[in-house]
């Protein structure tokens, strides 16, 4: 499911492109009768990705499976293997070695630490004595493994250049996440397309949205995030039981509306039916359990807060009637309120988050009006952003992909789409604020169960899903922007160093 609103018509428009892809044909062949098996003890690595790149750290992931096998999803059956990354500052001298954070796994996760800002590094990952090939990009330009094309035609080593840190003094960090879909049981479904049967959790394992959210919260804490913003599609269908479960899992991060905040996505809209009967009558339709759970009483489903001098505005982008498969929209009241908030806080450093993006560009799938907020409202909002010197970031979900966009209508505002928490690549973006700017870095969630589900759900849309969701460039998920944020105050950590160390030990032990 490319985003929350992908339809049969979208798929048919897109499938012509996909069918022309050799990978697509190959996937069909793998799923068909022509599968060929080789020695089971022959293990191959695939799907190399440079996921995270900060000024001092890189996270590299890949997968190992039994060569020539098929687990029924069009990929090799998982096979635990060794894994290491050799790296250095010259392609012929990879003189440093980093091992997997968790050795002997099929779901490899290696961190390179101690990188120097501005330096170019070269690396090669190996498992079972073989170099790991990149996740193939056949429908899009760009690559999954480096900040340049170095090594792509020669089979590696690959290369990346480390960014400079944001200027100034570190203030605090926030997790930006979305599309948690608690309650969902099948990922990658497209209505009316029988070939796309979707992907389910391995029988006997916990529900995948919960696996992913649990790790997301644990990883966010381990990275020292002070706040967490979840931009919609908290649940699959806004059922009370799923809203409660999402709240329970998010509570592990801290206190609601002090430490973590949510906004509504189209999946969280008011529904009809027995499960919803106990909730308030929705403003537009059905019964609104999301409103009851997260904005009880007379509160509206949108809000504005000052956090350490940072203005945070949360939008309800499905404040309208509908079945969730049309453009997002703010009610007239909410749009008026939003514009007033922007005007009243013109000079404050401001971050806006909401489910539907303002702008969706450069996709291998068709871009439809339902991908974004209502077009007329987008024009109004971007016009206001251009007049608002304080706003620096608008975080959105809905598309289930990592994408960094700058609109010429408001060039000073970073528009960031963040991939879904609940499926491949599965994770969150860490926003780090400094007095002179900010960094955005995407992290895959990293518990063993989360890494396993990320690799399993990679097979959505005949295995073409990564080309949509990961981000076509490292810079779609890792950026640094210079900006005067000196009015924002630092957070004094609520956790001691020993708390952080204990959390790190628990994380390593839980696998
Ligand atoms: Fe979603």
XYZ file of C-alpha atoms and ligand atoms in Angstrom:
512
model
C 0.000 0.000 0.000
C 1.841 3.086 -1.163
C 0.562 5.408 1.488
C -2.806 5.390 3.151
C -4.958 5.978 0.143
C -3.640 3.898 -2.749
C -6.484 2.720 -4.989
C -7.014 0.112 -7.664
C -6.965 2.835 -10.318
C -3.633 4.122 -9.028
C -2.237 0.627 -9.151
C -3.350 0.010 -12.725
C -1.780 3.283 -13.833
C 1.421 2.376 -12.086
C 1.612 -1.327 -12.891
C 2.506 -0.584 -16.528
C 5.675 1.065 -15.260
C 6.352 -1.729 -12.849
C 5.773 -4.476 -15.400
C 8.508 -2.963 -17.543
C 10.887 -3.490 -14.674
C 13.001 -6.637 -14.850
C 12.671 -6.944 -11.088
C 8.894 -7.098 -11.332
C 9.079 -9.943 -13.877
C 11.652 -11.645 -11.731
C 9.407 -11.419 -8.680
C 6.501 -12.952 -10.576
C 8.772 -15.763 -11.693
C 9.951 -16.340 -8.144
C 6.377 -16.484 -6.968
C 5.446 -18.867 -9.769
C 6.278 -22.460 -10.516
C 9.735 -21.785 -11.894
C 11.531 -21.489 -8.599
C 14.869 -23.059 -8.420
C 16.553 -24.256 -5.276
C 20.199 -24.421 -4.571
C 22.128 -25.725 -1.625
C 20.386 -24.733 1.586
C 23.659 -24.103 3.362
C 24.664 -21.469 0.847
C 23.906 -18.102 2.455
C 23.741 -14.858 0.469
C 23.579 -11.248 1.658
C 21.313 -8.653 -0.011
C 19.627 -5.274 0.494
C 22.533 -3.111 1.630
C 21.291 0.287 2.813
C 22.933 3.326 4.319
C 19.989 4.291 6.499
C 21.281 6.931 8.904
C 24.092 9.416 8.370
C 24.919 12.021 11.010
C 28.052 14.107 11.565
C 29.664 11.277 13.544
C 27.711 8.080 12.911
C 26.355 5.919 10.080
C 23.893 3.028 10.315
C 24.127 0.330 7.655
C 21.678 -2.578 7.348
C 21.267 -5.720 5.231
C 19.709 -9.174 5.132
C 21.036 -12.710 4.737
C 19.071 -15.675 3.420
C 19.494 -19.186 2.079
C 20.485 -18.796 -1.546
C 17.818 -19.782 -4.042
C 15.091 -20.383 -1.467
C 11.753 -18.596 -1.385
C 9.851 -17.990 1.837
C 6.621 -17.475 -0.094
C 7.003 -13.698 -0.210
C 9.518 -13.657 -3.054
C 12.634 -13.431 -0.939
C 15.168 -15.889 0.432
C 14.326 -17.612 3.679
C 16.144 -15.833 6.523
C 19.533 -17.283 7.461
C 21.620 -16.129 10.413
C 25.157 -15.272 9.390
C 28.177 -13.248 10.379
C 28.343 -9.642 9.233
C 30.919 -6.887 9.175
C 31.655 -3.577 7.504
C 35.175 -2.701 6.405
C 35.662 1.005 5.984
C 38.204 3.769 5.599
C 39.002 7.055 3.911
C 40.372 5.537 0.704
C 38.623 2.902 -1.456
C 41.778 0.774 -1.555
C 42.413 1.018 2.176
C 39.374 -0.146 4.152
C 41.410 -0.488 7.311
C 38.670 -0.277 9.948
C 36.185 -2.984 10.795
C 32.784 -2.735 12.484
C 30.758 -5.758 13.497
C 27.027 -6.096 13.690
C 25.365 -4.658 16.768
C 23.738 -8.080 17.064
C 25.996 -10.834 15.682
C 24.774 -13.991 13.997
C 21.507 -12.650 12.667
C 19.688 -12.496 9.357
C 18.878 -8.828 10.059
C 22.195 -7.015 10.100
C 22.595 -3.617 11.714
C 26.052 -2.067 11.871
C 26.950 1.339 13.258
C 30.066 3.155 12.178
C 31.089 5.536 14.938
C 33.688 8.244 15.186
C 33.154 9.667 11.708
C 34.638 13.072 10.991
C 32.455 15.848 9.573
C 33.238 16.763 5.991
C 35.213 13.576 5.310
C 34.440 11.101 2.556
C 34.486 7.447 3.566
C 34.358 4.192 1.615
C 32.877 0.959 2.891
C 32.026 -2.585 2.000
C 29.747 -4.936 3.955
C 30.256 -8.691 3.911
C 28.441 -11.765 5.172
C 29.448 -15.376 4.677
C 32.524 -14.127 2.814
C 30.479 -12.282 0.194
C 30.081 -8.552 -0.430
C 26.547 -7.273 0.129
C 24.878 -5.762 -2.958
C 22.721 -2.637 -2.585
C 18.936 -2.649 -2.563
C 18.308 -2.366 -6.308
C 16.708 0.799 -7.674
C 15.176 0.021 -11.065
C 12.213 2.410 -11.139
C 13.932 5.478 -9.727
C 17.227 7.294 -9.885
C 19.389 7.623 -6.818
C 20.781 4.830 -4.684
C 20.367 3.192 -1.290
C 24.000 3.019 -0.199
C 25.842 6.304 -0.531
C 25.832 10.033 -1.029
C 27.405 9.536 -4.458
C 27.247 6.873 -7.170
C 30.760 5.699 -6.330
C 31.072 1.929 -6.546
C 27.630 1.288 -7.985
C 28.910 -0.043 -11.300
C 31.856 -1.922 -9.813
C 30.100 -3.712 -6.954
C 31.583 -1.482 -4.265
C 33.087 -0.226 -2.131
C 30.442 2.465 -1.729
C 30.968 5.968 -0.500
C 29.470 8.697 1.623
C 30.504 12.149 2.733
C 29.792 13.030 6.339
C 27.786 16.224 6.880
C 28.893 19.043 9.126
C 26.874 19.252 12.351
C 24.321 22.033 12.649
C 25.987 25.225 13.911
C 25.801 26.281 17.526
C 24.988 24.531 20.755
C 22.821 21.402 21.041
C 19.393 22.131 22.580
C 17.356 18.917 22.519
C 15.956 16.312 20.158
C 12.489 15.211 19.147
C 11.210 12.100 17.434
C 9.031 12.666 14.372
C 6.969 9.606 13.502
C 3.685 8.672 11.861
C 1.605 5.865 10.377
C 1.708 3.480 13.317
C -1.548 1.761 12.230
C -2.107 -0.061 15.517
C -4.702 -2.785 14.886
C -3.690 -3.461 11.291
C -3.099 -7.147 10.490
C -2.119 -7.115 6.809
C 0.344 -4.696 5.222
C 0.574 -3.881 1.524
C -3.042 -4.507 0.521
C -4.487 -2.686 -2.471
C -8.257 -2.977 -2.770
C -9.403 -4.995 -5.778
C -5.960 -6.256 -6.756
C -5.984 -9.979 -5.969
C -2.314 -10.346 -6.915
C -1.438 -8.180 -3.931
C -2.448 -10.381 -1.044
C -0.485 -8.298 1.417
C 1.932 -9.459 4.065
C 1.073 -10.679 7.527
C 3.078 -11.288 10.637
C 4.659 -14.722 11.087
C 2.077 -16.833 12.970
C 2.645 -16.790 16.712
C 4.569 -13.524 16.758
C 3.101 -10.334 18.251
C 1.123 -7.939 16.012
C 3.551 -6.067 13.802
C 2.280 -2.526 14.520
C 2.918 -3.185 18.207
C 6.347 -4.703 17.580
C 7.302 -1.637 15.590
C 5.859 0.928 17.982
C 7.407 -0.732 21.017
C 10.831 -0.592 19.437
C 10.221 2.937 18.160
C 9.578 4.154 21.693
C 12.513 2.231 23.186
C 14.893 3.417 20.478
C 13.683 7.011 20.832
C 14.467 6.917 24.521
C 17.833 5.286 23.943
C 18.714 8.125 21.566
C 17.825 10.643 24.265
C 14.817 12.258 22.568
C 13.006 14.725 24.821
C 9.743 14.798 22.853
C 7.864 12.596 20.405
C 5.406 13.796 17.751
C 3.208 11.223 15.979
C 1.641 12.682 12.850
C -1.461 10.609 12.295
C -2.688 7.148 11.391
C -2.047 6.171 14.979
C -4.486 3.303 14.400
C -5.750 1.186 11.512
C -9.431 2.086 11.920
C -9.744 4.146 15.132
C -11.283 1.331 17.160
C -11.253 2.070 20.904
C -9.198 -1.031 21.686
C -6.491 0.050 19.242
C -6.506 3.665 20.408
C -6.028 2.416 23.956
C -3.208 0.080 22.940
C -1.451 2.841 20.996
C -1.714 5.092 24.047
C -0.288 2.371 26.301
C 2.718 1.871 24.048
C 3.339 5.585 23.584
C 3.080 6.104 27.336
C 6.347 4.231 27.680
C 7.933 7.358 26.248
C 6.546 9.646 28.952
C 3.477 11.685 29.711
C 0.944 12.514 27.011
C 0.904 16.208 26.050
C 3.991 16.879 28.104
C 6.452 14.546 26.353
C 4.522 13.122 23.405
C 1.800 14.434 21.130
C -0.408 13.004 18.406
C -2.486 14.273 15.524
C -5.192 12.554 13.502
C -4.684 10.768 10.188
C -7.350 9.660 7.742
C -7.328 6.178 9.312
C -8.176 7.751 12.668
C -11.355 9.424 11.341
C -14.767 8.890 12.909
C -16.327 5.567 11.851
C -19.754 3.948 11.934
C -20.391 0.582 13.543
C -20.880 -1.232 16.782
C -17.271 -0.888 17.941
C -17.596 2.901 17.815
C -21.066 3.287 19.314
C -19.782 4.362 22.744
C -17.806 7.315 21.383
C -19.015 10.870 20.831
C -20.900 11.669 17.644
C -18.344 12.851 15.127
C -18.441 16.388 13.863
C -18.625 15.145 10.272
C -19.825 11.555 10.489
C -19.969 8.412 12.628
C -18.546 8.246 16.126
C -15.230 9.867 16.894
C -13.226 7.619 19.208
C -9.920 9.314 18.325
C -11.315 12.617 19.568
C -12.445 10.993 22.845
C -9.149 9.207 23.453
C -6.648 11.936 22.674
C -8.606 15.204 22.921
C -11.269 14.543 25.572
C -13.870 17.059 26.619
C -14.284 20.245 24.658
C -10.783 20.361 23.247
C -10.379 20.665 19.492
C -8.319 17.975 17.705
C -5.571 20.460 16.869
C -3.310 22.439 19.138
C -0.425 24.816 19.592
C 2.227 24.503 22.319
C 5.427 26.221 23.315
C 8.120 23.680 24.179
C 11.293 25.336 25.463
C 10.575 28.359 23.277
C 9.817 26.183 20.252
C 6.303 26.686 18.871
C 4.804 23.295 17.959
C 1.540 23.277 16.021
C -0.322 19.984 15.541
C -2.890 19.862 12.739
C -5.863 17.555 12.255
C -5.658 17.083 8.484
C -8.793 14.946 8.325
C -11.101 17.510 9.927
C -13.769 16.899 7.274
C -16.255 14.290 6.083
C -15.041 11.384 3.981
C -13.911 7.773 3.830
C -10.230 8.560 4.074
C -9.344 8.108 0.416
C -9.608 11.730 -0.701
C -7.460 14.834 -0.086
C -6.953 15.847 3.512
C -8.525 19.023 4.772
C -8.798 21.402 7.699
C -12.228 22.672 8.716
C -12.831 26.364 8.086
C -12.542 26.918 11.849
C -9.244 25.085 12.057
C -7.769 26.903 9.060
C -8.726 30.257 10.597
C -7.227 29.214 13.915
C -4.031 27.969 12.222
C -3.545 31.176 10.277
C -4.111 33.223 13.421
C -1.590 31.103 15.346
C 1.003 31.635 12.619
C 0.367 35.376 12.563
C 0.500 35.704 16.352
C 3.783 33.815 16.619
C 5.494 35.160 13.534
C 8.906 35.513 15.104
C 8.929 32.280 17.155
C 10.830 29.270 15.855
C 7.931 27.084 14.692
C 7.441 23.450 13.733
C 4.156 22.199 12.256
C 3.178 18.543 12.100
C 0.144 16.861 10.595
C -0.695 13.732 8.647
C -1.202 14.841 5.029
C 1.801 16.463 3.328
C 1.522 19.848 1.676
C 3.513 18.770 -1.365
C 4.261 15.328 -2.854
C 6.819 15.155 -5.651
C 9.048 12.630 -7.425
C 7.369 9.308 -6.833
C 7.551 6.051 -8.816
C 3.847 5.671 -8.048
C 1.162 8.000 -9.421
C 0.754 11.213 -7.462
C -2.936 11.897 -6.864
C -4.796 14.719 -5.092
C -5.481 12.372 -2.168
C -1.744 12.269 -1.392
C -1.871 15.762 0.076
C -3.936 18.320 1.880
C -6.610 20.036 -0.222
C -4.838 22.013 -2.984
C -6.463 25.366 -2.200
C -5.552 25.025 1.475
C -1.981 24.101 0.532
C -1.667 27.323 -1.464
C -2.977 29.323 1.492
C -0.682 27.611 3.995
C 2.451 27.926 1.862
C 1.578 31.580 1.257
C 1.412 32.089 5.026
C 4.670 30.173 5.547
C 6.393 32.542 3.132
C 5.328 35.430 5.398
C 6.324 33.682 8.623
C 10.031 34.059 9.348
C 9.915 31.635 12.302
C 8.619 28.505 10.630
C 11.405 26.146 9.666
C 9.893 22.641 9.422
C 6.657 20.937 8.400
C 6.570 17.208 9.220
C 4.028 14.934 7.521
C 3.287 11.244 7.054
C 0.568 9.586 4.942
C 2.797 8.664 2.001
C 4.766 6.112 4.044
C 8.041 7.279 2.538
C 11.059 9.429 3.346
C 11.164 12.532 1.204
C 12.684 15.945 1.675
C 11.064 18.698 -0.378
C 11.458 22.439 -0.676
C 8.573 24.341 -2.265
C 9.466 27.463 -4.255
C 6.413 29.049 -2.615
C 8.054 28.850 0.830
C 11.726 28.073 0.245
C 12.792 28.647 3.851
C 10.632 25.777 5.139
C 11.806 22.167 5.107
C 8.935 19.859 4.120
C 9.706 16.382 5.432
C 7.704 13.238 4.735
C 8.667 10.455 7.141
C 8.293 6.739 6.352
C 5.716 4.696 8.264
C 6.513 3.388 11.700
C 4.597 0.176 11.055
C 6.286 -1.302 7.978
C 9.484 -1.213 5.922
C 11.712 0.694 6.370
C 9.951 1.084 9.735
C 11.247 3.806 11.985
C 11.291 7.481 12.811
C 13.165 10.677 12.168
C 15.187 12.251 14.944
C 15.098 16.049 14.846
C 18.075 17.556 16.668
C 17.832 21.237 17.409
C 20.866 23.491 17.788
C 21.073 27.229 18.390
C 22.230 27.631 14.768
C 20.165 25.022 12.928
C 18.823 21.506 12.944
C 19.441 17.980 11.674
C 16.929 15.358 10.557
C 18.061 11.723 10.612
C 15.962 8.680 9.875
C 16.501 5.571 12.014
C 15.067 2.120 11.413
C 13.686 0.657 14.616
C 16.097 -1.963 15.801
C 14.692 -4.591 18.159
C 15.141 -8.032 16.664
C 11.395 -8.368 16.051
C 11.303 -4.928 14.399
C 14.247 -5.713 12.137
C 12.594 -8.993 11.142
C 9.265 -7.332 10.330
C 10.965 -4.527 8.408
C 12.656 -7.103 6.164
C 9.473 -9.135 5.797
C 7.351 -6.118 4.849
C 10.001 -4.990 2.386
C 8.335 -7.465 0.030
C 5.202 -5.319 -0.315
C 4.201 -4.550 -3.918
C 6.196 -7.485 -5.342
C 9.323 -6.324 -3.567
C 9.288 -2.911 -5.254
C 8.250 -1.160 -2.045
C 11.771 -0.056 -0.951
C 12.102 2.047 -4.080
C 9.158 4.042 -2.891
C 9.592 4.069 0.861
C 13.278 4.317 1.788
C 13.970 7.592 -0.008
C 15.760 7.764 -3.308
C 18.722 9.606 -1.806
C 20.437 9.573 1.547
C 19.449 13.260 1.704
C 15.756 12.340 1.634
C 16.236 10.956 5.152
C 19.304 12.783 6.513
C 19.719 16.541 6.234
C 21.290 19.463 8.061
C 19.909 22.992 7.804
C 21.414 26.206 9.175
C 18.854 28.385 10.876
C 18.740 30.806 13.776
C 17.038 28.888 16.583
C 18.799 30.735 19.373
C 15.489 31.625 21.046
C 14.881 27.938 21.822
C 15.966 26.827 25.287
C 17.886 23.624 26.012
C 16.254 20.724 27.837
C 17.917 19.563 30.989
C 17.892 15.805 30.671
C 15.288 14.055 32.775
C 17.423 10.950 32.666
C 20.757 10.370 34.302
C 23.695 8.835 32.469
C 23.193 5.613 34.431
C 19.554 5.488 33.260
C 20.760 5.746 29.672
C 23.396 3.067 30.199
C 20.819 0.748 31.789
C 18.507 1.280 28.843
C 21.286 0.442 26.422
C 22.006 -2.792 28.345
C 18.318 -3.727 28.341
C 18.129 -3.094 24.603
C 21.058 -5.346 23.835
C 19.707 -8.025 26.192
C 16.201 -8.090 24.767
C 17.410 -9.769 21.586
Fe -0.944 5.514 6.953
